[in-house]
Short mmCIF file of C-alpha atoms in Angstrom, two decimals:
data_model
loop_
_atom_site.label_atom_id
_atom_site.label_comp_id
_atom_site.label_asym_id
_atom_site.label_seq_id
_atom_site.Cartn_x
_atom_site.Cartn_y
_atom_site.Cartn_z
CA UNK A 164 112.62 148.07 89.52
CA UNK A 165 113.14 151.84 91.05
CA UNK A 166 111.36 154.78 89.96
CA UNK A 167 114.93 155.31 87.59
CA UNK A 168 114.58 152.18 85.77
CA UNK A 169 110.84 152.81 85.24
CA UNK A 170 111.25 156.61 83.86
CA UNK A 171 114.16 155.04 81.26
CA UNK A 172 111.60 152.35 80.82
CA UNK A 173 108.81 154.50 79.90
CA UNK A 174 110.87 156.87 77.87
CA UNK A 175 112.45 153.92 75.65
CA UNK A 176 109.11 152.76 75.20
CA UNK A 177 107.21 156.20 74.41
CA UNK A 178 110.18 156.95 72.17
CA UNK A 179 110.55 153.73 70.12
CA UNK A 180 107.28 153.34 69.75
CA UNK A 181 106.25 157.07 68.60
CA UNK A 182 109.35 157.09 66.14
CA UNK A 183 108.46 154.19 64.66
CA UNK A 184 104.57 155.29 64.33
CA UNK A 185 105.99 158.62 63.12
CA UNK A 186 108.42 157.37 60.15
CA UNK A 187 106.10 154.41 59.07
CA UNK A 188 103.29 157.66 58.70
CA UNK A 189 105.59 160.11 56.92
CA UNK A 190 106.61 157.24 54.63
CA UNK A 191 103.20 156.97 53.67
CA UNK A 192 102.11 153.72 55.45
CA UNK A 193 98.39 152.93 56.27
CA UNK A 194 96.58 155.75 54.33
CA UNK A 195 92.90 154.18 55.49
CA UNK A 196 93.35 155.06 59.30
CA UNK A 197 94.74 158.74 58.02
CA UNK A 198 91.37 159.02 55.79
CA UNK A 199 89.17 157.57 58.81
CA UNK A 200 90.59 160.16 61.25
CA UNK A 201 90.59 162.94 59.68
CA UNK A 202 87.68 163.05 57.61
CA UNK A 203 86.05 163.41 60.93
CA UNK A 204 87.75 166.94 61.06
CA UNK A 205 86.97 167.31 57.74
CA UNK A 206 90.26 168.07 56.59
CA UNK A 207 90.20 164.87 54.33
CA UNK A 208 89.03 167.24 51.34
CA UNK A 209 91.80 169.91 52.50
CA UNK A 210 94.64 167.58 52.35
CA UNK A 211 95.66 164.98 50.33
CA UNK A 212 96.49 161.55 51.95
CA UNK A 213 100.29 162.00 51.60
CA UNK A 214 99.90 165.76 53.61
CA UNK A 215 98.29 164.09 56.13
CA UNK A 216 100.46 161.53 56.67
CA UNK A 217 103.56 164.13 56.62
CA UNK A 218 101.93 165.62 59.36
CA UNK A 219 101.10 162.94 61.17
CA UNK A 220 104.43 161.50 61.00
CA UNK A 221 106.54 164.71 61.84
CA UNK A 222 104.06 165.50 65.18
CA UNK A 223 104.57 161.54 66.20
CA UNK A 224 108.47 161.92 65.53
CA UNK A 225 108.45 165.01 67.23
CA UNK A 226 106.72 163.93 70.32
CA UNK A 227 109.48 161.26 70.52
CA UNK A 228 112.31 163.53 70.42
CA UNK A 229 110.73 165.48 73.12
CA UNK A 230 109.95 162.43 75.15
CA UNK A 231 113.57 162.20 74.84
CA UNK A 232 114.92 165.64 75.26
CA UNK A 233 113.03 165.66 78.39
CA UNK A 234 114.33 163.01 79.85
CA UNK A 235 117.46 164.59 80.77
CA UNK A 236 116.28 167.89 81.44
CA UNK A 237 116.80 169.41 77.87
CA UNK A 238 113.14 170.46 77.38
CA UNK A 239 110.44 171.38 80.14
CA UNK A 240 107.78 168.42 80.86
CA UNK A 241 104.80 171.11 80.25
CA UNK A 242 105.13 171.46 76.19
CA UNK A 243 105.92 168.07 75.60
CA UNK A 244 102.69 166.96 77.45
CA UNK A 245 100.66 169.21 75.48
CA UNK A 246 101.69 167.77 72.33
CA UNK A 247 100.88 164.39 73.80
CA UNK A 248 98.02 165.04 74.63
CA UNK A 249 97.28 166.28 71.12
CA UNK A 250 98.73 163.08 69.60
CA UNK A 251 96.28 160.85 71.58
CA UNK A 252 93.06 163.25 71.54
CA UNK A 253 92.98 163.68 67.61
CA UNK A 254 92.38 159.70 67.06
CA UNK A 255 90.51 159.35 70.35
CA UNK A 256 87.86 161.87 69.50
CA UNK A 257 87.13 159.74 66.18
CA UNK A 258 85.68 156.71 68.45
CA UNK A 259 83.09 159.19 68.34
CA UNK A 260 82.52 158.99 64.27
CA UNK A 261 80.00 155.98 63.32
CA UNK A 262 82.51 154.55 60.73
CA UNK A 263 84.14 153.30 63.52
CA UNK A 264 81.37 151.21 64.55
CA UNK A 265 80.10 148.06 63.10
CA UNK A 266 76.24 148.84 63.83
CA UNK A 267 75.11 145.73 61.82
CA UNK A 268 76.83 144.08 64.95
CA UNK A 269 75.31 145.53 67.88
CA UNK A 270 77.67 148.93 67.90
CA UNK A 271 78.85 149.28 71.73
CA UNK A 272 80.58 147.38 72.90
CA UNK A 273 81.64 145.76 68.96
CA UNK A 274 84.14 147.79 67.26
CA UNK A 275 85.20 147.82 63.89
CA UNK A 276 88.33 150.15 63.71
CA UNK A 277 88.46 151.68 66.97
CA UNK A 278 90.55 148.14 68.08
CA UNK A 279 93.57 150.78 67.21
CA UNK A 280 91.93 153.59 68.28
CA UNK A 281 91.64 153.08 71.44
CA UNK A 282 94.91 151.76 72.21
CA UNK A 283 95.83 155.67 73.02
CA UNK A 284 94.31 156.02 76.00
CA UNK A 285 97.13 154.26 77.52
CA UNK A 286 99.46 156.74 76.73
CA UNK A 287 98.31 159.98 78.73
CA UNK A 288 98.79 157.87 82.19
CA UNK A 289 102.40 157.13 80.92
CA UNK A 290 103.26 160.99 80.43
CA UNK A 291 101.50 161.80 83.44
CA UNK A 292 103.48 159.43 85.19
CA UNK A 293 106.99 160.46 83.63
CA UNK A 294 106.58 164.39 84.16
CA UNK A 295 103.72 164.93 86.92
CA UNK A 296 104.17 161.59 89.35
CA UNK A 297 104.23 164.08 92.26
CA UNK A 298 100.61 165.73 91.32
CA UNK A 299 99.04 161.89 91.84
CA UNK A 300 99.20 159.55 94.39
CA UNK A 301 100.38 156.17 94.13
CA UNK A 302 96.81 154.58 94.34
CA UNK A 303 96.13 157.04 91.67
CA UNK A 304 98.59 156.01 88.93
CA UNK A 305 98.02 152.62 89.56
CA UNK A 306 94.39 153.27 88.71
CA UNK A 307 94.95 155.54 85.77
CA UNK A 308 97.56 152.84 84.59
CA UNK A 309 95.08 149.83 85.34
CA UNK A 310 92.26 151.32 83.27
CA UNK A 311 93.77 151.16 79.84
CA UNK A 312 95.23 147.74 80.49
CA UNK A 313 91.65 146.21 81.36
CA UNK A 314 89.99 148.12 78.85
CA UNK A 315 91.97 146.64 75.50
CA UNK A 316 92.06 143.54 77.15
CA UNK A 317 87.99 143.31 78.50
CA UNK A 318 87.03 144.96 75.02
CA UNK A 319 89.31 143.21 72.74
CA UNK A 320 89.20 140.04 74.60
CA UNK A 321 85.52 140.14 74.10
CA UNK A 322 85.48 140.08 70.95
CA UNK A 323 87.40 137.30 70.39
CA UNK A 324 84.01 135.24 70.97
CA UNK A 325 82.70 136.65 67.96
CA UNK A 326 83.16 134.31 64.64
CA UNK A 327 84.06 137.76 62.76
CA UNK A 328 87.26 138.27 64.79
CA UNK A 329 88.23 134.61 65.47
CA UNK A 330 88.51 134.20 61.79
CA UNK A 331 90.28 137.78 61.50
CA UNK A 332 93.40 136.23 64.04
CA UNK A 333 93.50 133.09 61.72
CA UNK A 334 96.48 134.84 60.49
CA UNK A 335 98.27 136.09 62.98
CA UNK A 336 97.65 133.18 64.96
CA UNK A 337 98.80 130.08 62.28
CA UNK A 338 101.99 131.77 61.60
CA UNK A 339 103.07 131.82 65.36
CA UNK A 340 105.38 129.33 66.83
CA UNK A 341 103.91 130.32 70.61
CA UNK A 342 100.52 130.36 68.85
CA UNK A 343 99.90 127.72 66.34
CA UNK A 344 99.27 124.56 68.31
CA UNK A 345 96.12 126.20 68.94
CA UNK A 346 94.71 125.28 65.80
CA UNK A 347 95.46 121.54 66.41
CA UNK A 348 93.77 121.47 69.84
CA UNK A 349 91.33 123.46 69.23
CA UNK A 350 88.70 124.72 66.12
CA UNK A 351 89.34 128.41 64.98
CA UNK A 352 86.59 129.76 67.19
CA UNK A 353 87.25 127.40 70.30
CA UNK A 354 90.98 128.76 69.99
CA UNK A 355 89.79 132.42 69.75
CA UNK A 356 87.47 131.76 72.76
CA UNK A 357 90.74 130.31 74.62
CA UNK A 358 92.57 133.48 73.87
CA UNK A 359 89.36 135.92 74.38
CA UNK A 360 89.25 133.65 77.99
CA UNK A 361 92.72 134.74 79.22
CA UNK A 362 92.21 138.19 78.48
CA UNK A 363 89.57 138.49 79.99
CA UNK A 364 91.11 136.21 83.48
CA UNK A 365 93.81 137.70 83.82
CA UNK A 366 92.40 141.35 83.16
CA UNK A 367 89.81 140.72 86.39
CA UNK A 368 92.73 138.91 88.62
CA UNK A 369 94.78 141.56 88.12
CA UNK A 370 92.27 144.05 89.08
CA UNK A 371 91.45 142.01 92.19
CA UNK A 372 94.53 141.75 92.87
CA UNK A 373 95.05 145.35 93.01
CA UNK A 374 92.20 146.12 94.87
CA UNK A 375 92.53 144.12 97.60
CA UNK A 376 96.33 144.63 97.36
CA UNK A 377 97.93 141.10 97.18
CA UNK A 378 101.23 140.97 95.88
CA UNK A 379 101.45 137.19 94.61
CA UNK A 380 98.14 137.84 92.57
CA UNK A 381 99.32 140.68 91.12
CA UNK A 382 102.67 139.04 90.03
CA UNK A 383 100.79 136.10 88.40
CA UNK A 384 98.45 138.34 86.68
CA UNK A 385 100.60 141.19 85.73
CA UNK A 386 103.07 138.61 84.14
CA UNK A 387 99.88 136.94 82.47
CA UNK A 388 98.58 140.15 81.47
CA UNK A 389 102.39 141.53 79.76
CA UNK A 390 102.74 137.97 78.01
CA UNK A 391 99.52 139.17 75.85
CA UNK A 392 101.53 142.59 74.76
CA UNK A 393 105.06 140.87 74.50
CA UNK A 394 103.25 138.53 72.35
CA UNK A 395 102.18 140.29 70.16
CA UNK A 396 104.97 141.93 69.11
CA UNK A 397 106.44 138.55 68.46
CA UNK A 398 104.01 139.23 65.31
CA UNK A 399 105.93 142.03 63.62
CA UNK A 400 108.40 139.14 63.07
CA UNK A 401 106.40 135.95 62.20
CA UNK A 402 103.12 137.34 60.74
CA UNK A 403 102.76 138.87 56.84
CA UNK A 404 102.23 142.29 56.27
CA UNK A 405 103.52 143.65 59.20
CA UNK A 406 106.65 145.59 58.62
CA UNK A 407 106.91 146.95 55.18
CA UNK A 408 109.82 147.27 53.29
CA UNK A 409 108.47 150.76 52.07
CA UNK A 410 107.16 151.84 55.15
CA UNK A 411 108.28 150.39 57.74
CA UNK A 412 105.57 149.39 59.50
CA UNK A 413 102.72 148.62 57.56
CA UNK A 414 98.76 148.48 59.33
CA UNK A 415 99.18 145.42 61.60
CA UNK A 416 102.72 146.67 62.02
CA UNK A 417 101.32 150.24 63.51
CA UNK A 418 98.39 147.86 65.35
CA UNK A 419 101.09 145.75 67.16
CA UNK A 420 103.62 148.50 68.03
CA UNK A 421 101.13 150.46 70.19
CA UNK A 422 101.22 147.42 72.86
CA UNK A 423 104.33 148.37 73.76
CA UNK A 424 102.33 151.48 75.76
CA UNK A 425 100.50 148.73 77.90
CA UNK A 426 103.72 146.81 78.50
CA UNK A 427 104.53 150.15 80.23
CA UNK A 428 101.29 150.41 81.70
CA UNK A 429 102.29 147.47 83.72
CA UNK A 430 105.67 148.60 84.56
CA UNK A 431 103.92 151.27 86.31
CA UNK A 432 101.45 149.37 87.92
CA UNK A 433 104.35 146.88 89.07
CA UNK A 434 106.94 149.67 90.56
CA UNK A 435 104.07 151.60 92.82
CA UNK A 436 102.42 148.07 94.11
CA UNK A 437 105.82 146.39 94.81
CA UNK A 438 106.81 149.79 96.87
CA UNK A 439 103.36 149.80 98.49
CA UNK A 440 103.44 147.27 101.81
CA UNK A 441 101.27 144.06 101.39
CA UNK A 442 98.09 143.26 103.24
#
C-alpha cells in the first residue's frame, strides 16, 4: 500500500466512522455518555440531553465532511484539524472526572466508562498523518500511531482478567460465530483470559517488532493485532443492541465503530515500516 491508498484509507475511515458517530448522536442515541461528558463542563444543567446531542452530532458530521472536503483540496488541512482536535479533547478531558473510574476497583489502571473514552486518542495521529506527514518523521508516526494501538489493547486487554468484564463480553462473545466456541472450550473467565492474553501478545510483539525493526514480526503481529478491530465490528451485525433502528447506532454500536480508527492506526504503522529497509 502507497502513501495514496493510505490517505483514501484514512479518509474513508475518519469519514465513515465520524458520520456515523455524528447521525447516531443527532438522532438522539446514547444519552448516558452525552450526560457523563458534559456534566464535567457543566453544561448538563444548560442543555437538555437532546441539545447536546444535536451538537454533538452536527460537530461529528461536520468534521467528516471536512475530512472529506479536504481530501481533494476543497478545504485547507489547518481548520479541519482544529475541529478534530476539538472532537477528541472534549471526551478525552473527561478521563479526568471520577465517574469515569470504578474506585471500588482499584481506579488506575480499571476503568469503568473511559473503555470508550479513550478510544480518541487514536484519532489525532490519523489527522496528523493525513494533513502534516511532512512535519514528522517516519519513526515518528509510527510511534504516535503505535501508542493508541497498545494502549486500548494493554488497558482493555487487561481487564479482560477481571470477572466484572469477562461476564460483561458474555454477550458479545455467545452471539459470535468467530467467537462462540470459546464458551465450549473454555469457562467464561478462562475464555476472557484467552482473549485478554492475545491482546496483550500481540500488542508487545508488535511493539518489538517495531523497535527492533523486523518486518516478518511486524506482519504477524500487525495482522494479529487488526483481527481484534475487524472483529469487532463483526459485532454491529451478530450482537443485540448494536445498531438501532431509531438511531442508528445504539451504545455498543458507537463503542464498536470507533475501532475502525485503530484499523487505521495500523495502516499507518504498516505503509511507513514496509517503506523503511529491514534490519
Amino acid at each position: 500500500m502507497n502513501l495514496t491508498h493510505t490517505n483514501n484509507a484514512l479518509t474513508f475511515l475518519l469519514t465513515l466512522s465520524f458520520a456515523l458517530l455524528g447521525v447516531s448522536f443527532a438522532l438522539g442515541a446514547n444519552p448516558n455518555t452525552l450526560i457523563a461528558t458534559f456534566s464535567f463542563y457543566e453544561l448538563d444543567t444548560l442543555f437538555s440531553v437532546n441539545t447536546l446531542g444535536l451538537f454533538t452530532g452536527t460537530a461529528m458530521i461536520a468534521l467528516a465532511l471536512a475530512t472529506l472536503a479536504a481530501h481533494f483540496k476543497l478545504l485547507k488541512p489547518m481548520p479541519v484539524a482544529v475541529l478534530a482536535l476539538i472532537v477528541c479533547i472534549v471526551p478525552l478531558l473527561t478521563l479526568l472526572a471520577s465517574n469515569r473510574w470504578m474506585a471500588q476497583l482499584g481506579g488506575f489502571p480499571i476503568i469503568g466508562s473511559g473503555q470508550g473514552i479513550i478510544k480518541y486518542f487514536a484519532v489525532i495521529p490519523l489527522y496528523l498523518f493525513l494533513f502534516y506527514k511532512n512535519k514528522l518523521t517516519d519513526k515518528q508516526h509510527v510511534f504516535l500511531n503505535f501508542i493508541p494501538v497498545a494502549m486500548v489493547l494493554l488497558w482493555i486487554g487487561g481487564m479482560k482478567f477481571y470477572e466484572f468484564e469477562a461476564k460483561a463480553i458474555v454477550g458479545l462473545v455467545e452471539t459470535s460465530p468467530f467467537m462462540s466456541w470459546l464458551y465450549t472450550v473454555f469457562s467464561v473467565q478462562g475464555a476472557s483470559n484467552v482473549i485478554g492474553g492475545f491482546d496483550l501478545l500481540f500488542a508487545v510483539l508488535l511493539g518489538a517488532g517495531i523497535l527492533i525493526n523486523n518486518k516478518k514480526l511486524i506482519i504477524v503481529s500487525g495482522l494479529a493485532c487488526l483481527s481484534v478491530f475487524l472483529m469487532t465490528q463483526t459485532f454491529l451485525i451478530t450482537a443485540t443492541g448494536a445498531l438501532s433502528s431509531g438511531a442508528l447506532l445504539d451504545r455498543l454500536g458507537q463503542f464498536v465503530i470507533k475501532d475502525l480508527w485503530y484499523v487505521g492506526n495500523l495502516i499507518v504503522i504498516a505503509t511507513l515500516m514496509r517503506l523503511k529497509p529491514a534490519k
